[in-house]
Short mmCIF file of C-alpha atoms in Angstrom, two decimals:
data_model
loop_
_atom_site.label_atom_id
_atom_site.label_comp_id
_atom_site.label_asym_id
_atom_site.label_seq_id
_atom_site.Cartn_x
_atom_site.Cartn_y
_atom_site.Cartn_z
CA MET A 103 160.58 -212.62 -81.16
CA LYS A 104 157.97 -213.51 -78.94
CA PRO A 105 159.72 -214.00 -75.17
CA ARG A 106 158.71 -217.94 -74.38
CA SER A 107 156.42 -218.19 -71.45
CA ARG A 108 157.02 -219.20 -68.01
CA LEU A 109 154.05 -220.81 -67.15
CA PRO A 110 155.22 -224.47 -68.15
CA PHE A 111 158.55 -223.76 -65.61
CA TYR A 112 156.04 -222.30 -62.57
CA VAL A 113 154.02 -225.12 -63.40
CA ALA A 114 156.39 -227.54 -62.90
CA VAL A 115 158.02 -226.07 -60.19
CA PHE A 116 154.58 -226.18 -58.75
CA LEU A 117 154.00 -230.07 -59.37
CA LEU A 118 157.97 -230.50 -57.70
CA ILE A 119 156.92 -228.76 -54.53
CA ALA A 120 153.65 -230.16 -54.34
CA ALA A 121 154.76 -233.76 -54.97
CA GLY A 122 157.76 -233.28 -52.57
CA ILE A 123 155.31 -232.11 -49.52
CA SER A 124 152.36 -234.97 -50.30
CA LEU A 125 154.76 -237.77 -50.41
CA ALA A 126 156.07 -236.78 -47.09
CA VAL A 127 152.70 -236.32 -45.93
CA TRP A 128 151.57 -239.46 -47.06
CA ARG A 129 154.85 -241.22 -45.48
CA HIS A 130 153.71 -239.55 -42.07
CA ILE A 131 150.12 -240.72 -42.04
CA GLU A 132 150.42 -244.19 -43.85
CA LEU A 133 153.65 -245.16 -41.99
CA GLY A 134 153.88 -243.26 -39.23
CA ILE A 135 157.28 -241.20 -39.19
CA PRO A 136 156.58 -238.06 -36.61
CA TRP A 137 157.36 -234.60 -38.16
CA LEU A 138 159.71 -233.99 -34.84
CA THR A 139 162.39 -235.68 -33.03
CA GLY A 140 162.04 -237.23 -29.48
CA GLU A 141 158.18 -237.92 -30.11
CA GLN A 142 156.78 -240.80 -27.64
CA ARG A 143 154.09 -242.89 -28.51
CA PRO A 144 152.10 -245.38 -26.07
CA VAL A 145 152.30 -248.84 -26.33
CA TRP A 146 150.40 -251.47 -24.34
CA MET A 147 151.51 -254.57 -23.65
CA ILE A 148 149.01 -257.03 -23.14
CA GLU A 149 149.62 -260.57 -21.70
CA ALA A 150 146.84 -263.32 -21.38
CA ARG A 151 147.38 -266.00 -18.82
CA VAL A 152 145.66 -269.55 -19.45
CA ASP A 153 145.64 -271.86 -16.69
CA PHE A 154 144.25 -275.59 -16.55
CA ASP A 155 144.60 -278.95 -15.19
CA ALA A 156 146.17 -281.64 -17.25
CA ASP A 157 144.47 -285.20 -17.57
CA ASP A 158 147.81 -287.15 -18.26
CA ASN A 159 147.11 -286.86 -21.82
CA ALA A 160 147.71 -285.13 -25.03
CA VAL A 161 146.50 -281.08 -24.76
CA GLN A 162 145.34 -278.90 -27.35
CA ALA A 163 144.54 -275.37 -25.80
CA SER A 164 143.39 -272.54 -28.21
CA LEU A 165 142.80 -269.10 -27.75
CA ASN A 166 140.98 -266.44 -29.28
CA VAL A 167 143.16 -263.58 -30.15
CA PRO A 168 142.29 -260.15 -31.36
CA ASP A 169 142.70 -259.41 -35.25
CA GLN A 170 142.49 -255.74 -36.14
CA PRO A 171 140.66 -254.55 -32.79
CA PRO A 172 138.87 -250.97 -33.40
CA GLY A 173 141.16 -248.34 -32.63
CA PHE A 174 144.60 -250.17 -32.26
CA ARG A 175 147.16 -251.72 -34.22
CA ILE A 176 149.03 -254.71 -33.41
CA LEU A 177 152.53 -254.14 -33.08
CA SER A 178 154.11 -257.77 -32.00
CA GLU A 179 152.66 -261.44 -30.83
CA GLN A 180 154.75 -264.09 -28.65
CA ALA A 181 153.56 -266.98 -26.68
CA ALA A 182 155.76 -267.78 -23.61
CA SER A 183 155.02 -271.66 -23.35
CA PRO A 184 157.80 -274.06 -22.83
CA GLY A 185 157.87 -277.55 -24.46
CA TYR A 186 154.50 -276.49 -26.08
CA GLY A 187 154.24 -276.43 -29.64
CA PHE A 188 152.54 -272.78 -30.68
CA SER A 189 151.07 -271.40 -33.82
CA ILE A 190 148.31 -268.90 -34.88
CA ILE A 191 145.57 -270.16 -36.98
CA GLU A 192 143.24 -268.36 -38.94
CA LYS A 193 139.86 -269.49 -39.55
CA SER A 194 136.27 -268.28 -40.46
CA GLY A 195 137.34 -264.62 -39.98
CA ASN A 196 138.64 -265.78 -36.55
CA ARG A 197 142.19 -265.64 -34.86
CA THR A 198 143.20 -268.52 -32.22
CA ALA A 199 146.64 -268.78 -30.67
CA GLU A 200 146.95 -272.95 -30.21
CA TRP A 201 149.44 -274.74 -27.93
CA THR A 202 149.90 -278.52 -28.27
CA LYS A 203 151.66 -281.00 -26.20
CA ARG A 204 151.56 -284.79 -25.99
CA ASP A 205 151.25 -286.48 -22.51
CA VAL A 206 150.72 -283.40 -19.89
CA SER A 207 149.57 -283.95 -16.49
CA GLY A 208 149.22 -281.62 -13.81
CA PRO A 209 148.59 -277.86 -13.32
CA GLN A 210 149.51 -276.09 -16.84
CA THR A 211 150.19 -272.38 -17.28
CA LEU A 212 150.47 -271.04 -20.82
CA TYR A 213 151.04 -267.10 -21.22
CA PHE A 214 150.26 -265.13 -24.86
CA LYS A 215 151.40 -261.67 -25.04
CA ALA A 216 150.87 -258.94 -27.66
CA GLN A 217 151.83 -254.96 -28.24
CA PHE A 218 149.09 -252.84 -29.06
CA ILE A 219 149.45 -249.08 -30.39
CA PRO A 220 146.38 -246.84 -30.10
CA ASP A 221 145.48 -245.69 -33.35
CA GLU A 222 142.07 -243.80 -34.18
CA ASN A 223 142.71 -244.45 -37.38
CA ALA A 224 142.92 -248.25 -37.35
CA PRO A 225 139.78 -249.70 -39.15
CA GLY A 226 138.64 -252.65 -37.88
CA ARG A 227 138.60 -255.61 -40.01
CA LYS A 228 135.54 -256.19 -42.59
CA PRO A 229 133.65 -259.11 -43.07
CA ALA A 230 134.89 -261.66 -45.68
CA LYS A 231 131.32 -261.80 -46.92
CA GLU A 232 127.93 -260.03 -45.64
CA PRO A 233 126.93 -261.38 -42.46
CA LYS A 234 123.37 -262.26 -42.32
CA ALA A 235 120.93 -262.52 -39.36
CA ARG A 236 120.54 -265.95 -38.07
CA SER A 237 117.18 -267.38 -37.20
CA VAL A 238 115.95 -268.15 -34.18
CA PHE A 239 112.91 -270.56 -32.69
CA TRP A 240 110.88 -269.09 -29.89
CA GLU A 241 108.33 -271.51 -28.06
CA GLU A 242 105.23 -269.81 -26.58
CA PRO A 243 104.84 -267.76 -24.56
CA GLN A 244 108.27 -266.74 -25.18
CA ALA A 245 107.17 -266.01 -28.97
CA THR A 246 104.78 -263.83 -27.96
CA ALA A 247 106.72 -261.99 -25.68
CA VAL A 248 109.38 -261.18 -27.93
CA ARG A 249 107.32 -260.80 -30.80
CA GLU A 250 105.76 -257.56 -29.04
CA VAL A 251 108.83 -256.26 -27.40
CA LEU A 252 110.32 -256.49 -30.91
CA THR A 253 107.14 -254.26 -32.24
CA GLN A 254 107.54 -251.99 -29.69
CA ALA A 255 111.35 -251.19 -30.68
CA LYS A 256 110.67 -251.15 -34.25
CA ALA A 257 107.73 -248.29 -33.90
CA ARG A 258 110.44 -246.16 -31.79
CA SER A 259 113.36 -246.94 -34.51
CA SER A 260 114.27 -246.07 -38.45
CA THR A 261 117.59 -247.70 -38.23
CA PRO A 262 119.38 -251.00 -37.01
CA GLU A 263 121.37 -248.63 -34.52
CA SER A 264 118.41 -247.05 -33.12
CA MET A 265 116.59 -250.07 -33.05
CA THR A 266 119.40 -251.81 -31.36
CA ARG A 267 119.25 -248.69 -28.50
CA GLU A 268 115.55 -249.40 -28.11
CA VAL A 269 115.45 -253.17 -27.77
CA ILE A 270 118.45 -252.74 -24.70
CA ARG A 271 116.40 -249.82 -23.12
CA LEU A 272 113.22 -251.87 -23.13
CA MET A 273 115.33 -254.79 -21.40
CA GLN A 274 116.57 -252.70 -18.92
CA PRO A 275 115.51 -253.02 -15.12
CA ASP A 276 113.40 -249.87 -14.72
CA THR A 277 111.60 -250.28 -18.10
CA ARG A 278 110.68 -253.93 -17.72
CA THR A 279 107.15 -255.21 -18.68
CA GLN A 280 105.49 -258.19 -18.08
CA ASN A 281 107.02 -259.39 -21.30
CA THR A 282 110.34 -258.68 -20.91
CA THR A 283 110.15 -259.85 -17.13
CA LEU A 284 109.30 -263.20 -18.46
CA LEU A 285 112.03 -263.45 -21.08
CA VAL A 286 115.15 -262.22 -18.90
CA SER A 287 117.20 -263.55 -16.27
CA GLU A 288 121.14 -262.64 -15.19
CA GLU A 289 122.53 -265.74 -17.18
CA ASN A 290 120.86 -265.36 -20.56
CA TYR A 291 120.50 -261.41 -20.89
CA LEU A 292 123.04 -260.79 -23.73
CA ASP A 293 122.31 -263.96 -25.56
CA LEU A 294 118.77 -263.00 -25.35
CA LEU A 295 119.54 -259.51 -27.16
CA VAL A 296 121.81 -261.33 -29.66
CA ASP A 297 118.63 -263.64 -30.38
CA MET A 298 115.81 -260.85 -30.77
CA LEU A 299 118.01 -258.94 -32.92
CA ASN A 300 118.81 -261.48 -35.01
CA HIS A 301 114.99 -262.76 -34.79
CA SER A 302 114.21 -259.11 -35.90
CA GLY A 303 116.81 -259.42 -39.31
CA ILE A 304 119.59 -257.75 -37.68
CA PRO A 305 122.67 -259.82 -37.96
CA ALA A 306 123.78 -259.47 -34.18
CA ARG A 307 126.90 -261.25 -32.13
CA THR A 308 128.49 -260.70 -28.61
CA ALA A 309 131.82 -259.35 -27.75
CA ASP A 310 134.48 -259.28 -25.20
CA GLY A 311 136.52 -256.05 -24.46
CA LEU A 312 139.44 -255.35 -22.04
CA LYS A 313 139.30 -252.08 -20.02
CA LEU A 314 142.74 -250.72 -20.07
CA GLU A 315 144.67 -249.40 -17.26
CA ASP A 316 148.03 -249.29 -16.52
CA ALA A 317 149.84 -252.38 -14.45
CA ARG A 318 146.77 -254.28 -13.45
CA ARG A 319 146.68 -257.90 -13.20
CA ARG A 320 143.94 -260.69 -13.10
CA GLN A 321 141.76 -258.82 -15.24
CA SER A 322 138.86 -260.19 -16.96
CA LEU A 323 136.92 -259.14 -20.37
CA MET A 324 133.74 -257.11 -20.34
CA PRO A 325 130.76 -258.45 -22.60
CA PHE A 326 129.27 -256.33 -25.19
CA LEU A 327 127.17 -256.48 -28.27
CA GLN A 328 127.61 -255.91 -31.83
CA ILE A 329 125.47 -255.63 -34.77
CA TYR A 330 126.00 -255.04 -38.55
CA ASN A 331 124.42 -252.08 -40.14
CA GLY A 332 124.92 -252.93 -43.69
CA GLU A 333 128.44 -251.51 -44.06
CA ARG A 334 130.47 -252.49 -40.77
CA TRP A 335 129.78 -253.97 -37.22
CA LEU A 336 128.97 -251.58 -34.32
CA THR A 337 129.49 -251.58 -30.77
CA PHE A 338 126.98 -251.28 -27.92
CA ASP A 339 127.20 -251.51 -24.33
CA PRO A 340 124.28 -253.88 -23.26
CA SER A 341 123.91 -252.47 -19.62
CA ASN A 342 123.46 -248.93 -21.28
CA ALA A 343 122.78 -248.68 -24.76
CA GLU A 344 125.69 -246.48 -25.38
CA GLN A 345 127.33 -247.00 -28.87
CA GLY A 346 130.89 -247.15 -29.83
CA VAL A 347 134.29 -248.16 -28.30
CA PRO A 348 135.62 -246.27 -25.75
CA GLU A 349 138.82 -244.88 -25.82
CA SER A 350 140.23 -247.17 -22.98
CA LEU A 351 138.91 -250.38 -24.27
CA LEU A 352 140.42 -253.20 -26.34
CA LEU A 353 138.24 -255.50 -28.08
CA TRP A 354 139.92 -258.79 -27.81
CA ARG A 355 137.18 -261.09 -28.82
CA GLN A 356 134.51 -260.42 -31.98
CA GLY A 357 132.22 -263.00 -33.06
CA SER A 358 130.62 -266.10 -32.03
CA ALA A 359 133.77 -268.25 -31.71
CA SER A 360 134.45 -268.89 -27.85
CA LEU A 361 137.03 -267.38 -26.23
CA LEU A 362 139.11 -270.42 -24.67
CA ASP A 363 138.90 -274.08 -25.58
CA VAL A 364 141.09 -277.00 -23.68
CA VAL A 365 140.97 -280.25 -24.72
CA GLY A 366 142.69 -282.75 -22.57
CA GLY A 367 142.60 -280.35 -19.76
CA ASP A 368 139.70 -279.08 -16.94
CA ASN A 369 139.16 -275.86 -14.85
CA SER A 370 140.82 -273.70 -17.92
CA GLU A 371 140.41 -270.01 -17.00
CA VAL A 372 141.97 -267.15 -18.61
CA SER A 373 142.88 -263.75 -17.18
CA PHE A 374 144.62 -260.62 -18.76
CA SER A 375 147.43 -258.51 -17.36
CA MET A 376 148.39 -255.12 -19.02
CA LEU A 377 151.17 -252.33 -18.79
CA ARG A 378 151.55 -249.22 -20.39
CA GLN A 379 154.97 -248.75 -22.13
CA THR A 380 156.35 -245.46 -23.80
CA VAL A 381 158.26 -245.85 -27.07
CA PRO A 382 160.11 -243.37 -29.52
CA ALA A 383 157.86 -243.15 -32.39
CA LEU A 384 160.35 -243.26 -34.95
CA GLN A 385 161.15 -246.75 -33.80
CA LEU A 386 157.94 -247.56 -33.38
CA ALA A 387 157.33 -246.72 -37.17
CA THR A 388 160.43 -248.44 -38.33
CA MET A 389 159.35 -251.43 -36.68
CA GLN A 390 155.70 -251.28 -38.45
CA VAL A 391 157.72 -250.54 -41.52
CA GLU A 392 159.60 -253.26 -41.57
CA SER A 393 156.46 -255.64 -40.57
CA ASN A 394 154.31 -254.53 -43.32
CA GLY A 395 156.64 -255.30 -45.93
CA LEU A 396 157.51 -251.46 -46.68
CA GLY A 397 160.99 -251.53 -45.98
CA PHE A 398 162.14 -250.48 -49.26
CA LEU A 399 160.53 -247.39 -48.91
CA SER A 400 163.01 -246.57 -46.01
CA PHE A 401 166.73 -245.74 -45.68
CA TYR A 402 166.73 -247.93 -42.35
CA ALA A 403 166.77 -250.89 -44.83
CA LEU A 404 170.18 -250.17 -45.81
CA PRO A 405 173.47 -251.53 -43.76
CA ILE A 406 174.42 -248.91 -40.77
CA GLU A 407 177.72 -247.58 -42.74
CA GLU A 408 175.52 -246.72 -45.79
CA GLN A 409 172.69 -244.92 -43.34
CA SER A 410 175.33 -242.89 -42.10
CA MET A 411 176.72 -241.85 -45.27
CA PHE A 412 173.09 -240.82 -46.38
CA ARG A 413 172.64 -238.87 -43.39
CA MET A 414 175.12 -236.83 -44.04
CA LEU A 415 174.51 -236.65 -48.02
CA LEU A 416 171.04 -235.88 -47.91
CA LEU A 417 171.74 -232.52 -45.85
CA LEU A 418 173.73 -231.31 -48.91
CA PRO A 419 170.51 -229.50 -50.33
CA LEU A 420 170.11 -227.88 -47.50
CA GLY A 421 173.65 -226.09 -47.35
CA ALA A 422 173.07 -225.79 -51.51
CA LEU A 423 169.38 -223.78 -50.66
CA VAL A 424 171.35 -221.53 -48.20
CA VAL A 425 173.81 -220.77 -50.63
CA ALA A 426 172.08 -220.29 -53.48
CA PHE A 427 169.40 -217.97 -51.28
CA MET A 428 172.61 -215.91 -49.79
CA ARG A 429 174.58 -215.41 -53.34
CA ILE A 430 171.32 -214.97 -55.25
CA VAL A 431 168.85 -212.60 -52.77
CA ILE A 432 171.35 -211.68 -50.20
CA GLY A 433 174.47 -210.89 -52.69
CA ILE A 434 176.87 -212.24 -50.67
CA ARG A 435 180.37 -212.88 -52.36
CA THR A 436 181.86 -216.39 -51.76
CA SER A 437 185.18 -217.88 -52.77
CA GLY A 438 183.70 -220.68 -55.26
CA THR A 439 180.27 -221.28 -55.38
CA PHE A 440 179.89 -223.97 -53.42
CA MET A 441 182.97 -224.26 -51.29
CA PRO A 442 180.77 -223.26 -48.49
CA VAL A 443 178.32 -225.81 -48.71
CA LEU A 444 181.29 -228.33 -48.50
CA ILE A 445 183.00 -225.99 -45.34
CA ALA A 446 179.86 -226.65 -43.69
CA VAL A 447 179.90 -230.43 -44.30
CA ALA A 448 183.30 -230.13 -42.58
CA PHE A 449 182.26 -228.30 -39.55
CA VAL A 450 179.08 -230.99 -39.12
CA GLN A 451 181.83 -233.55 -39.10
CA THR A 452 184.14 -231.15 -36.41
CA THR A 453 181.77 -229.04 -34.67
CA LEU A 454 182.48 -225.38 -35.42
CA VAL A 455 185.09 -223.77 -33.42
CA PRO A 456 187.51 -226.62 -34.07
CA GLY A 457 186.47 -226.39 -37.38
CA LEU A 458 187.03 -222.72 -38.05
CA ILE A 459 190.61 -223.21 -36.40
CA ALA A 460 191.31 -225.88 -38.50
CA PHE A 461 190.01 -224.22 -41.84
CA LEU A 462 191.83 -220.80 -41.20
CA SER A 463 194.98 -222.69 -39.77
CA VAL A 464 194.88 -224.62 -43.53
CA VAL A 465 194.26 -221.88 -45.68
CA SER A 466 196.67 -219.46 -43.81
CA ILE A 467 199.43 -222.22 -44.41
CA GLY A 468 198.35 -222.67 -47.87
CA LEU A 469 198.37 -218.93 -48.83
CA MET A 470 201.66 -218.46 -47.81
CA MET A 471 203.16 -221.66 -49.54
CA ARG A 472 201.48 -220.77 -52.63
CA GLY A 473 203.21 -217.83 -52.69
CA TYR A 474 206.61 -219.27 -52.67
CA LEU A 475 205.25 -221.65 -55.60
CA SER A 476 204.56 -218.73 -57.46
CA SER A 477 207.44 -217.65 -57.59
CA LEU A 478 208.92 -220.91 -58.67
CA ASN A 479 206.69 -219.92 -62.39
CA LEU A 480 205.49 -223.52 -62.33
CA LEU A 481 202.95 -224.57 -64.83
CA LEU A 482 199.11 -224.55 -63.58
CA VAL A 483 198.95 -228.03 -63.49
CA SER A 484 201.89 -228.67 -61.42
CA ARG A 485 201.34 -225.91 -59.21
CA ILE A 486 198.01 -227.41 -58.17
CA SER A 487 199.56 -230.93 -57.50
CA ALA A 488 202.14 -229.90 -55.40
CA LEU A 489 199.58 -227.48 -53.51
CA ILE A 490 197.03 -230.41 -53.48
CA ILE A 491 200.62 -232.98 -51.56
CA LEU A 492 200.90 -230.01 -49.28
CA VAL A 493 197.55 -229.41 -48.26
CA ILE A 494 197.39 -232.98 -47.16
CA PHE A 495 200.80 -232.39 -45.38
CA ILE A 496 199.37 -229.52 -43.92
CA THR A 497 195.61 -231.39 -42.28
CA ALA A 498 198.33 -234.57 -41.07
CA GLY A 499 200.36 -231.91 -39.26
CA LEU A 500 197.52 -230.24 -37.74
CA SER A 501 195.90 -233.78 -36.67
CA ILE A 502 199.43 -234.88 -35.28
CA ILE A 503 199.59 -231.69 -33.33
CA GLY A 504 195.99 -231.77 -32.22
CA TYR A 505 196.18 -235.16 -30.80
CA GLN A 506 199.51 -234.60 -29.09
CA MET A 507 198.12 -231.48 -27.41
CA GLY A 508 195.15 -233.67 -26.00
CA PHE A 509 192.20 -232.20 -28.85
CA ASN A 510 190.72 -235.33 -30.18
CA THR A 511 188.98 -232.80 -32.63
CA GLY A 512 192.44 -232.33 -34.40
CA MET A 513 191.99 -235.77 -35.69
CA THR A 514 188.82 -234.89 -37.37
CA VAL A 515 190.28 -232.22 -39.93
CA THR A 516 190.83 -234.90 -42.45
CA PHE A 517 187.39 -234.38 -43.27
CA PHE A 518 188.19 -231.03 -45.07
CA PRO A 519 188.06 -231.73 -48.93
CA MET A 520 191.47 -231.67 -50.07
CA VAL A 521 191.35 -230.66 -53.56
CA ILE A 522 188.55 -228.16 -52.94
CA ILE A 523 191.18 -226.62 -50.32
CA ALA A 524 193.92 -226.73 -52.92
CA TRP A 525 191.47 -224.86 -55.66
CA THR A 526 190.45 -222.28 -52.93
CA ILE A 527 194.19 -221.36 -51.66
CA GLU A 528 194.72 -221.29 -55.87
CA ARG A 529 191.86 -219.13 -56.25
CA MET A 530 192.39 -216.94 -53.12
CA SER A 531 196.02 -216.45 -54.54
CA ILE A 532 195.33 -215.00 -57.84
CA LEU A 533 192.60 -213.09 -56.81
CA TRP A 534 195.26 -211.53 -54.09
CA GLU A 535 197.55 -210.83 -57.16
CA GLU A 536 194.76 -209.41 -59.42
CA GLU A 537 192.43 -207.78 -56.99
CA GLY A 538 194.41 -207.10 -53.60
CA ALA A 539 193.80 -208.32 -50.14
CA HIS A 540 191.02 -206.89 -49.75
CA GLU A 541 189.22 -208.88 -51.65
CA VAL A 542 190.34 -211.87 -50.53
CA ALA A 543 189.43 -210.61 -46.93
CA ILE A 544 186.05 -210.01 -48.45
CA GLN A 545 185.14 -213.51 -50.39
CA GLY A 546 186.99 -215.23 -47.49
CA ALA A 547 184.60 -214.02 -45.23
CA GLY A 548 181.79 -214.57 -47.05
CA SER A 549 182.44 -218.11 -47.57
CA LEU A 550 182.85 -218.48 -43.59
CA PHE A 551 179.69 -216.39 -42.83
CA VAL A 552 177.58 -218.59 -45.77
CA ALA A 553 179.34 -221.64 -44.35
CA ILE A 554 178.55 -221.00 -41.12
CA LEU A 555 174.88 -220.40 -41.60
CA ALA A 556 174.49 -223.89 -43.73
CA TYR A 557 176.54 -225.18 -40.81
CA LEU A 558 173.72 -224.05 -38.04
CA LEU A 559 170.82 -225.52 -40.17
CA MET A 560 172.12 -228.59 -40.96
CA SER A 561 173.31 -229.52 -37.71
CA THR A 562 169.86 -229.01 -36.30
CA PRO A 563 168.42 -232.32 -35.10
CA LEU A 564 165.35 -231.45 -36.93
CA ALA A 565 166.97 -231.16 -40.49
CA GLY A 566 168.91 -234.33 -39.87
CA HIS A 567 165.53 -236.24 -38.94
CA LEU A 568 163.53 -234.62 -41.95
CA THR A 569 166.05 -235.12 -44.68
CA PHE A 570 166.52 -238.39 -43.74
CA ASN A 571 162.95 -239.65 -42.95
CA PHE A 572 161.39 -237.69 -45.51
CA PRO A 573 163.67 -237.60 -48.13
CA GLU A 574 160.89 -236.63 -51.10
CA LEU A 575 161.15 -233.04 -49.31
CA HIS A 576 164.19 -232.48 -51.30
CA PHE A 577 161.63 -232.21 -54.20
CA ALA A 578 160.83 -228.96 -52.81
CA VAL A 579 163.76 -227.89 -51.89
CA LEU A 580 164.93 -228.49 -55.67
CA GLY A 581 161.88 -226.22 -56.43
CA LEU A 582 162.87 -223.38 -54.15
CA ILE A 583 166.20 -223.19 -55.72
CA LEU A 584 164.57 -223.24 -59.39
CA LEU A 585 162.81 -220.48 -58.50
CA MET A 586 165.27 -218.31 -56.88
CA GLY A 587 167.38 -219.33 -60.48
CA GLN A 588 164.35 -217.24 -62.39
CA TYR A 589 165.18 -214.09 -59.94
CA THR A 590 166.65 -211.29 -61.97
CA GLY A 591 166.12 -208.15 -59.18
CA TYR A 592 168.17 -206.93 -57.10
CA LYS A 593 170.10 -208.35 -54.79
CA LEU A 594 169.81 -206.70 -51.13
CA SER A 595 173.17 -206.03 -50.50
CA GLU A 596 173.25 -203.48 -53.78
CA LEU A 597 170.25 -201.46 -51.98
CA LYS A 598 172.81 -199.34 -50.14
CA ARG A 599 174.48 -198.88 -53.16
CA PHE A 600 171.41 -197.48 -55.19
CA THR A 601 170.23 -195.54 -52.08
CA PRO A 602 171.71 -192.19 -53.91
CA MET A 603 169.12 -192.78 -56.99
CA ARG A 604 166.42 -191.98 -54.36
CA VAL A 605 167.44 -187.99 -54.89
CA TYR A 606 166.11 -188.19 -58.34
CA ASP A 607 162.73 -189.74 -57.72
#
C-alpha cells in the first residue's frame, strides 16, 4: 500500500502558522497594539483659545479645525465653552468647530482642545473631487511681469513640484528682478504665489501649520503653500522652497477656508498652547480601536470579569506547548498527559513557592488517605468519589490553617482542580502498587518540573500581553504542536540509553 503523502499536512500547518503571524502583524500595524509591554507613545495636547468682544447680540464663532493632518492621527476632541452650544460641522471638505449663543456682551473666551498622535504612516485626507486650477485675471503691467516669471520658471522645471520650487526661488529677495519687484510686497507674497501657480495651471492653496514645542503658550500659526500634483496635496515652505511637512509641524488648516470667523463680535483672535504627554501604547491602541469601531476585534470590549477569565484561559496553549515539547522531544514522563498544565495554572494564581507547598501537601496527605481507602476494597467509582471529598477537606483545612497563621496565600489553594488532583492521587497510588515508589517519584518529579517550566513561561508579562492582545498567535502555537505530533525520532532522554550502541558503529 502506497504511503499517504504528508505534503498536504505540512502545507496546512504552514498556512496555519502564517495566518496566525500575519493576523498579529495586521493587528499591530492597523490597530497600533504594541508587541512589548510598557511601551510609551507621545501624544500632543493642543489647545486653541479664541478671544473676542461680543456686541450684546447673538454670537456665532467658527474655528477651522484639523481633519486628518499628514503625520498625525486625531485621538480626541472637546470644547470648553460654558453656556455656548457647540458642534463640529463638515462642509466642502473643511471641518469647523462652531459655537453659538444668544445675547452675549463683553469679552468672551472659548477653548477647543484636541489630542494628536504622531504617526508617520497616517495619510492626509484625499480630496473628494479632483482640484482644478482657478482662473486669475491680471492687469497690466502685472500681467506681463507674471507671464515672464512663469515662463522663466517653466523653462527650468518639468513637474508641478519643480515648477513651484522655481517660482518660489525667483520670488526670493536675493534673486528678484525688475518683474518680481513689481509684483511682490510683504503683505501679498503668499497670496501672490497661490495666484501665480493657479494661473500657470497648478492648483494651489494656502495652509497654516503649528510648530510643536513642549509647554509653549500663546503660539501663532505659520503660513505654508500647498499644490496638487495630480495625486495628492504637497506642502512647501514659501520662504525657502523646502518641500514636505517637517516632523514637528502640525498642519492645522489646509484650504481656502478662513481660520476664524466671528459673527456678532469684534477684535477676534486665536492663539495656541501645546503640551507633550506620554501615554502607554496599549491604552492608546485600545482607545483608537474603540473610536474607529473595531472594538469587536478586541477582548477589551468584554466585561472586566470575563476579561480576567480569558487572560487565564489564553495562557493554556503555552502550557500545552511546553508539555508537548517536554514529553515528545525531551521525553520527560509525567503523571497524566496535561496535569502539569493545570498545576502551572494553579501556580500562576498562588505564585510558585506557596503553590508547590500546597500541591505537595495535598498530594502527600491524599496518598496516605488513599492507602486507607485501598484497604476497604471499595469500587473504583466509590473510591474516586470519596477521594474527591477528602481532597476538598484537605484543601479547606490547609486554607484555614494558612489564614490563621497569617499566610494569605493559603486561601488560594482552592484554585487547584479538585477532580484532577483526586485522579492524580488515584493514579499515583495504583502506580505505587504496580511499579513501586521509584516510578511514582520519577513521574511526580517530572510533572512538577514540567509544571514549573510552564509556569515560568505563562507568568511572564510578555506572554500574558501577547496571548491576550494577539490571540491569533495561538494558530502558530497550534501549528507547532501539530508538527511535534509528527515527530517519531529518539527523545533526548533516550540518547544516553543508546550510547553503548556506538561501539558497534
